[in-house]
Coordinates of C-alpha atoms in Angstrom, one line a residue:
M1 CA 6.8 -23.9 -53.2
A2 CA 9.2 -24.4 -50.3
H3 CA 9.6 -20.4 -50.5
T4 CA 6.0 -19.9 -50.1
S5 CA 5.5 -22.4 -47.3
N6 CA 8.4 -20.7 -45.3
T7 CA 6.7 -17.3 -45.9
T8 CA 3.4 -18.8 -44.6
I9 CA 5.0 -20.3 -41.5
S10 CA 7.0 -17.0 -40.9
S11 CA 3.7 -15.1 -41.2
C12 CA 2.0 -17.6 -38.7
L13 CA 5.0 -17.3 -36.4
L14 CA 4.8 -13.5 -36.5
I15 CA 1.0 -13.4 -35.7
I16 CA 1.7 -16.0 -32.7
V17 CA 4.5 -13.8 -31.4
Q18 CA 2.2 -10.5 -31.9
L19 CA -0.7 -12.5 -30.0
F20 CA 1.6 -13.7 -27.3
F21 CA 2.6 -9.8 -26.6
M22 CA -1.0 -8.7 -26.8
W23 CA -2.4 -11.4 -24.5
P24 CA -0.8 -10.5 -21.1
A25 CA -2.2 -7.2 -21.2
K26 CA -5.7 -8.5 -21.5
T27 CA -5.4 -11.3 -18.9
N28 CA -3.5 -9.6 -16.2
A29 CA -5.8 -6.8 -15.9
K30 CA -7.8 -7.4 -12.8
I31 CA -10.4 -4.6 -13.6
P32 CA -11.4 -3.4 -17.2
A33 CA -10.9 0.3 -16.2
I34 CA -10.3 2.8 -13.3
I35 CA -12.6 5.8 -13.3
V36 CA -11.5 8.8 -11.0
F37 CA -13.4 11.5 -9.5
G38 CA -11.8 14.0 -6.9
D39 CA -9.5 17.0 -6.4
S40 CA -5.9 17.9 -7.0
S41 CA -4.6 14.6 -5.3
V42 CA -5.8 12.8 -8.4
D43 CA -6.5 15.5 -11.0
S44 CA -4.3 14.5 -14.1
G45 CA -4.7 17.5 -16.2
N46 CA -8.5 18.5 -16.4
N47 CA -7.7 22.0 -14.8
N48 CA -5.4 22.6 -17.7
H49 CA -8.6 23.1 -19.9
I50 CA -10.8 25.2 -17.6
E51 CA -10.2 29.0 -16.6
T52 CA -8.7 28.8 -13.3
I53 CA -5.5 29.7 -11.4
A54 CA -5.5 26.3 -9.9
R55 CA -3.2 24.7 -12.4
S56 CA 0.0 23.0 -12.5
N57 CA 0.9 22.8 -16.4
F58 CA 4.2 24.4 -16.1
M59 CA 7.7 23.5 -15.0
P60 CA 8.8 22.3 -12.4
Y61 CA 5.6 20.2 -12.2
G62 CA 6.2 17.0 -14.1
R63 CA 10.0 17.2 -14.2
D64 CA 10.0 13.6 -13.3
F65 CA 7.2 12.5 -15.3
A66 CA 8.0 10.4 -18.6
G67 CA 9.6 13.0 -21.0
G68 CA 10.1 15.5 -18.2
R69 CA 6.9 17.5 -19.0
P70 CA 4.3 19.1 -16.9
T71 CA 1.0 17.3 -17.3
G72 CA -1.4 19.2 -14.9
R73 CA -0.7 16.6 -12.1
F74 CA 0.3 18.4 -8.9
S75 CA 3.5 16.4 -8.4
N76 CA 7.0 15.9 -10.0
G77 CA 5.9 12.8 -11.5
R78 CA 2.7 10.3 -11.4
I79 CA 0.1 10.3 -8.7
T80 CA -1.7 7.7 -6.7
T81 CA -4.3 6.8 -9.3
D82 CA -1.7 6.3 -12.1
F83 CA 0.1 3.7 -9.6
I84 CA -3.1 2.0 -8.9
S85 CA -4.0 1.7 -12.6
E86 CA -0.5 0.1 -13.2
A87 CA -1.0 -2.4 -10.4
A88 CA -4.3 -3.3 -11.9
G89 CA -2.5 -4.3 -15.0
L90 CA -3.8 -1.4 -16.9
K91 CA -2.0 1.6 -18.4
Q92 CA 0.7 3.3 -16.5
I93 CA -1.3 6.7 -16.5
V94 CA -4.9 7.6 -16.2
P95 CA -5.7 10.5 -18.5
A96 CA -7.8 13.6 -18.0
Y97 CA -11.3 13.4 -19.5
L98 CA -10.8 17.0 -21.0
D99 CA -7.4 16.5 -22.4
P100 CA -7.7 16.4 -26.4
A101 CA -4.5 14.5 -26.7
Y102 CA -6.5 11.3 -25.7
N103 CA -9.6 9.6 -27.1
M104 CA -12.0 6.9 -26.2
S105 CA -9.4 4.2 -26.9
D106 CA -7.6 5.6 -24.0
F107 CA -10.6 6.4 -21.8
A108 CA -12.2 3.0 -22.1
V109 CA -9.4 1.5 -19.6
G110 CA -9.0 4.6 -17.5
V111 CA -10.4 8.2 -17.4
C112 CA -10.2 10.9 -14.7
F113 CA -12.7 13.7 -14.0
A114 CA -11.0 15.0 -11.1
S115 CA -10.4 18.9 -10.7
A116 CA -7.7 20.5 -8.5
G117 CA -9.5 22.8 -5.9
T118 CA -12.8 21.0 -5.9
G119 CA -14.6 19.4 -2.8
Y120 CA -17.7 17.7 -1.8
D121 CA -19.4 21.0 -1.1
N122 CA -20.3 23.1 -4.4
A123 CA -18.9 26.3 -2.2
T124 CA -15.7 24.7 -2.4
A125 CA -15.5 24.6 -6.1
D126 CA -16.5 28.2 -6.2
V127 CA -13.4 29.4 -4.4
L128 CA -11.0 28.7 -7.4
G129 CA -13.8 28.4 -10.1
V130 CA -13.0 24.6 -10.7
I131 CA -15.1 21.7 -11.6
P132 CA -17.7 20.8 -8.8
L133 CA -18.5 17.2 -8.0
W134 CA -22.1 17.4 -9.7
K135 CA -20.3 18.5 -12.9
Q136 CA -17.9 15.5 -12.6
V137 CA -20.8 13.1 -12.7
E138 CA -22.2 15.1 -15.7
Y139 CA -18.9 14.5 -17.6
Y140 CA -19.1 10.8 -16.5
K141 CA -22.7 10.3 -17.9
E142 CA -21.4 11.9 -21.2
Y143 CA -18.4 9.5 -21.1
Q144 CA -20.9 6.5 -20.6
K145 CA -22.6 7.6 -24.1
K146 CA -19.4 7.7 -25.7
L147 CA -18.3 4.5 -24.3
R148 CA -21.5 2.6 -25.4
A149 CA -20.9 4.0 -28.9
Y150 CA -17.2 2.8 -28.8
L151 CA -17.5 -0.5 -27.3
G152 CA -21.2 -1.4 -27.9
D153 CA -23.8 -1.7 -25.2
T154 CA -23.0 -5.2 -23.9
K155 CA -19.2 -4.5 -23.5
A156 CA -19.6 -1.0 -22.2
N157 CA -22.0 -2.2 -19.6
E158 CA -19.6 -4.7 -18.4
V159 CA -16.9 -2.1 -18.1
I160 CA -19.1 0.2 -16.2
S161 CA -20.0 -2.6 -13.7
E162 CA -16.6 -4.1 -13.4
A163 CA -14.4 -0.8 -13.3
L164 CA -12.9 0.5 -10.2
Y165 CA -14.2 3.9 -9.3
A166 CA -11.6 5.7 -7.2
T167 CA -12.6 9.0 -5.5
S168 CA -10.4 11.3 -3.4
L169 CA -12.0 14.4 -1.9
G170 CA -12.4 16.3 1.3
T171 CA -9.2 18.3 2.1
N172 CA -10.2 21.3 0.2
D173 CA -13.7 21.5 1.9
F174 CA -11.7 22.1 5.2
L175 CA -8.6 24.0 4.2
E176 CA -10.0 26.2 1.3
N177 CA -13.7 26.3 2.5
Y178 CA -14.5 25.9 6.1
Y179 CA -11.2 27.3 7.8
T180 CA -11.0 30.3 5.3
M181 CA -14.6 31.2 4.5
P182 CA -16.7 32.8 7.2
Q183 CA -19.9 31.5 5.6
R184 CA -19.8 27.8 6.5
R185 CA -18.4 28.3 10.1
S186 CA -21.5 30.6 10.8
Q187 CA -23.8 27.8 9.6
Y188 CA -22.2 24.6 11.0
T189 CA -20.0 23.5 13.8
I190 CA -16.8 21.4 12.6
D191 CA -18.9 18.4 13.3
Q192 CA -21.8 19.3 11.6
F193 CA -20.0 20.3 8.6
Q194 CA -18.5 16.7 8.5
I195 CA -22.0 15.3 8.8
Y196 CA -23.0 17.5 5.7
L197 CA -20.1 16.4 3.6
V198 CA -20.7 12.7 4.5
G199 CA -24.4 13.4 3.3
I200 CA -22.9 14.8 0.0
A201 CA -20.6 11.6 -0.2
K202 CA -23.5 9.3 0.4
N203 CA -25.5 10.9 -2.4
F204 CA -22.7 10.9 -4.8
I205 CA -22.0 7.2 -4.4
K206 CA -25.7 6.4 -4.8
N207 CA -25.8 8.3 -7.9
L208 CA -22.7 6.4 -9.4
Y209 CA -24.5 3.3 -8.1
N210 CA -27.6 4.2 -10.1
L211 CA -25.4 4.7 -13.2
G212 CA -24.0 1.3 -12.9
A213 CA -21.0 1.5 -10.8
R214 CA -20.5 -1.5 -8.1
K215 CA -16.6 -1.4 -7.1
I216 CA -16.0 1.9 -5.4
S217 CA -13.0 3.2 -3.4
L218 CA -13.9 6.2 -1.4
G219 CA -10.7 8.0 -0.6
G220 CA -10.1 9.2 3.2
L221 CA -8.2 12.4 4.2
P222 CA -4.4 12.4 4.8
P223 CA -3.0 14.1 8.0
M224 CA -3.7 17.6 6.7
G225 CA -2.4 19.4 9.6
C226 CA 1.1 18.2 8.6
M227 CA 1.1 19.7 5.1
P228 CA 3.9 22.1 4.9
L229 CA 1.4 25.0 4.2
E230 CA -0.4 24.3 7.6
R231 CA 3.1 23.9 9.5
T232 CA 4.3 27.2 8.2
R233 CA 0.9 28.8 9.5
N234 CA 1.5 27.1 12.9
L235 CA 4.2 29.6 14.0
G236 CA 3.0 29.6 17.6
N237 CA 3.7 26.0 18.1
G238 CA 7.2 25.9 16.5
N239 CA 5.8 24.8 13.0
E240 CA 4.7 21.4 14.1
C241 CA 1.8 19.6 12.7
M242 CA -1.4 21.5 13.2
E243 CA -2.8 18.5 15.6
S244 CA -6.5 20.2 15.4
Y245 CA -6.6 19.7 11.6
N246 CA -5.4 16.2 12.0
L247 CA -8.0 15.1 14.6
V248 CA -10.6 16.7 12.1
A249 CA -9.2 14.3 9.4
V250 CA -9.3 11.3 11.9
N251 CA -12.9 12.2 12.7
F252 CA -13.9 12.6 9.1
N253 CA -12.4 9.5 8.1
E254 CA -14.3 7.6 10.9
K255 CA -17.5 8.9 9.5
L256 CA -16.6 7.9 6.0
N257 CA -16.0 4.5 7.4
G258 CA -19.4 4.4 8.8
L259 CA -20.9 5.5 5.4
V260 CA -19.0 2.5 3.7
M261 CA -20.5 0.0 6.0
E262 CA -23.9 1.8 5.7
L263 CA -23.9 1.7 1.9
N264 CA -22.6 -2.0 1.7
K265 CA -25.6 -2.9 3.6
E266 CA -28.1 -0.8 1.8
L267 CA -27.3 -1.2 -1.8
P268 CA -27.4 -4.7 -3.4
E269 CA -24.1 -6.0 -5.2
I270 CA -22.1 -2.8 -4.3
Q271 CA -18.8 -3.1 -2.7
V272 CA -17.6 0.1 -1.3
V273 CA -14.1 0.4 0.6
L274 CA -12.3 3.2 2.4
S275 CA -8.8 3.7 0.9
N276 CA -7.3 5.7 4.0
P277 CA -3.9 7.3 3.4
Y278 CA -3.8 8.8 6.9
E279 CA -1.8 6.4 8.9
P280 CA 0.9 5.4 6.2
M281 CA 1.4 9.1 5.6
L282 CA 1.6 10.1 9.2
Q283 CA 4.2 7.2 9.8
M284 CA 6.2 8.6 6.9
I285 CA 6.0 12.0 8.5
K286 CA 7.1 11.0 11.8
N287 CA 9.7 8.6 10.7
P288 CA 10.9 9.8 7.2
S289 CA 14.4 8.1 7.3
S290 CA 12.7 4.8 7.7
Y291 CA 11.3 5.3 4.5
G292 CA 14.1 6.5 2.7
F293 CA 13.2 10.3 3.0
E294 CA 15.3 13.2 4.5
V295 CA 12.9 16.1 4.7
A296 CA 9.0 15.8 6.0
S297 CA 8.5 19.3 7.2
I298 CA 9.0 21.5 4.1
A299 CA 8.5 20.7 0.4
C300 CA 10.9 20.5 -2.2
C301 CA 9.4 23.3 -4.4
A302 CA 11.0 26.9 -3.7
T303 CA 11.3 27.7 -0.3
G304 CA 8.9 24.6 0.4
L305 CA 6.9 26.7 3.1
F306 CA 3.7 27.9 1.3
E307 CA 4.2 27.4 -2.5
M308 CA 1.8 25.5 -4.6
G309 CA 0.6 26.3 -8.2
Y310 CA 2.1 29.4 -9.8
A311 CA 4.2 30.2 -6.7
C312 CA 6.0 26.9 -7.4
D313 CA 8.9 28.5 -9.7
R314 CA 11.1 26.5 -11.9
Y315 CA 13.8 29.3 -11.6
N316 CA 13.6 29.3 -7.8
L317 CA 17.2 28.7 -6.5
F318 CA 15.6 26.9 -3.4
T319 CA 13.7 24.2 -5.4
C320 CA 15.4 20.8 -4.4
K321 CA 17.6 18.8 -6.7
D322 CA 16.2 15.4 -5.8
A323 CA 12.4 15.2 -5.1
N324 CA 12.8 11.6 -4.0
K325 CA 14.4 12.7 -0.6
Y326 CA 11.1 14.8 0.1
I327 CA 7.8 13.5 1.2
F328 CA 6.2 16.8 -0.1
W329 CA 6.5 18.2 -3.6
D330 CA 4.7 21.4 -3.1
A331 CA 3.4 22.8 0.3
F332 CA 0.0 21.1 -0.3
H333 CA 0.9 17.8 -2.4
P334 CA 3.1 14.7 -2.0
T335 CA 6.0 13.8 -4.2
E336 CA 5.7 11.0 -6.8
R337 CA 7.5 8.7 -4.5
T338 CA 5.2 9.4 -1.5
D339 CA 2.2 8.7 -3.8
R340 CA 3.8 5.6 -4.8
I341 CA 4.1 4.3 -1.3
I342 CA 0.3 5.4 -0.6
A343 CA -0.8 3.6 -3.7
D344 CA 1.1 0.4 -2.7
H345 CA -0.6 0.6 0.8
V346 CA -4.0 1.1 -0.5
V347 CA -3.6 -1.5 -3.2
K348 CA -2.5 -4.0 -0.6
T349 CA -5.2 -3.3 1.9
A350 CA -8.5 -1.6 0.7
L351 CA -8.2 -2.5 -2.8
S352 CA -6.9 -6.0 -2.5
K353 CA -10.3 -7.3 -3.0
F354 CA -10.6 -5.7 -6.4
L355 CA -7.0 -6.1 -7.6
A356 CA -6.0 -9.6 -6.0

């Protein structure tokens, strides 16, 4: 009899211990899920599963990721949205929707529809044959159906309305489209093109709102003139930052901020914020040593001047040993450490109302 009661007590204790470890994961989460749209700054591997050269599913990408493996993130490790998910008390990574290694139990708390090389403008996605923004929204609609089947309507609707929607787009619209393709330049001045993009951003957010989204983070542009690729091209100015590109980023971010204020007035119960990486990133580039960085002007990968994607070669002797000393991983994308600093900044500022 004593043996039976001891066994019962042990079983009860085991259940209590298991519940104790399960409980914090539920109560610590500030939001039920993070849902991501955008470009290579937040793509966690969707491009691995489409026909495009805009990929990073090979070494040295991911060399500092858990298990030292490439995931399709354009980084040596994790990216900003992974860190935001972790800060929200959710998982440490946000999986790519097209990755068959994950299922709805993973996607119910975090899912990424982003595609490297895309933009607001459909013409931007056409350049490298990647997933346009409208298609990301179609995937999201499909996801909603799967979420309702998985959680039931009531719970799924709660996740949809309480989730944080994080977007990061726009850089490619300028660098891969406007400044490289003559068509848009013949149609629009740079200011008109920005207004055109903001119109697309507005429709996109209204679409999300009509699908149930209420908490939305609109990502601003970084100082894109300071990317190593643009500095390499700026030969006539001693490889300094391309100030004209930075000015475009500042102007575009101001227009996005105006859009945020407009939408918050216009749409009942919506909460839109601008998560703007521009200033913290510029400060890092101007004063790398005060953030513990050693190199701001060139990237870790290969020669650090123009390589990204397939030109970032694991066997290149120039590829740096310690990415933590570099602000940029390849000529276009930050290192994991830079992304962590940016994520910390937006979590404490723009996202604090959702995650506090």
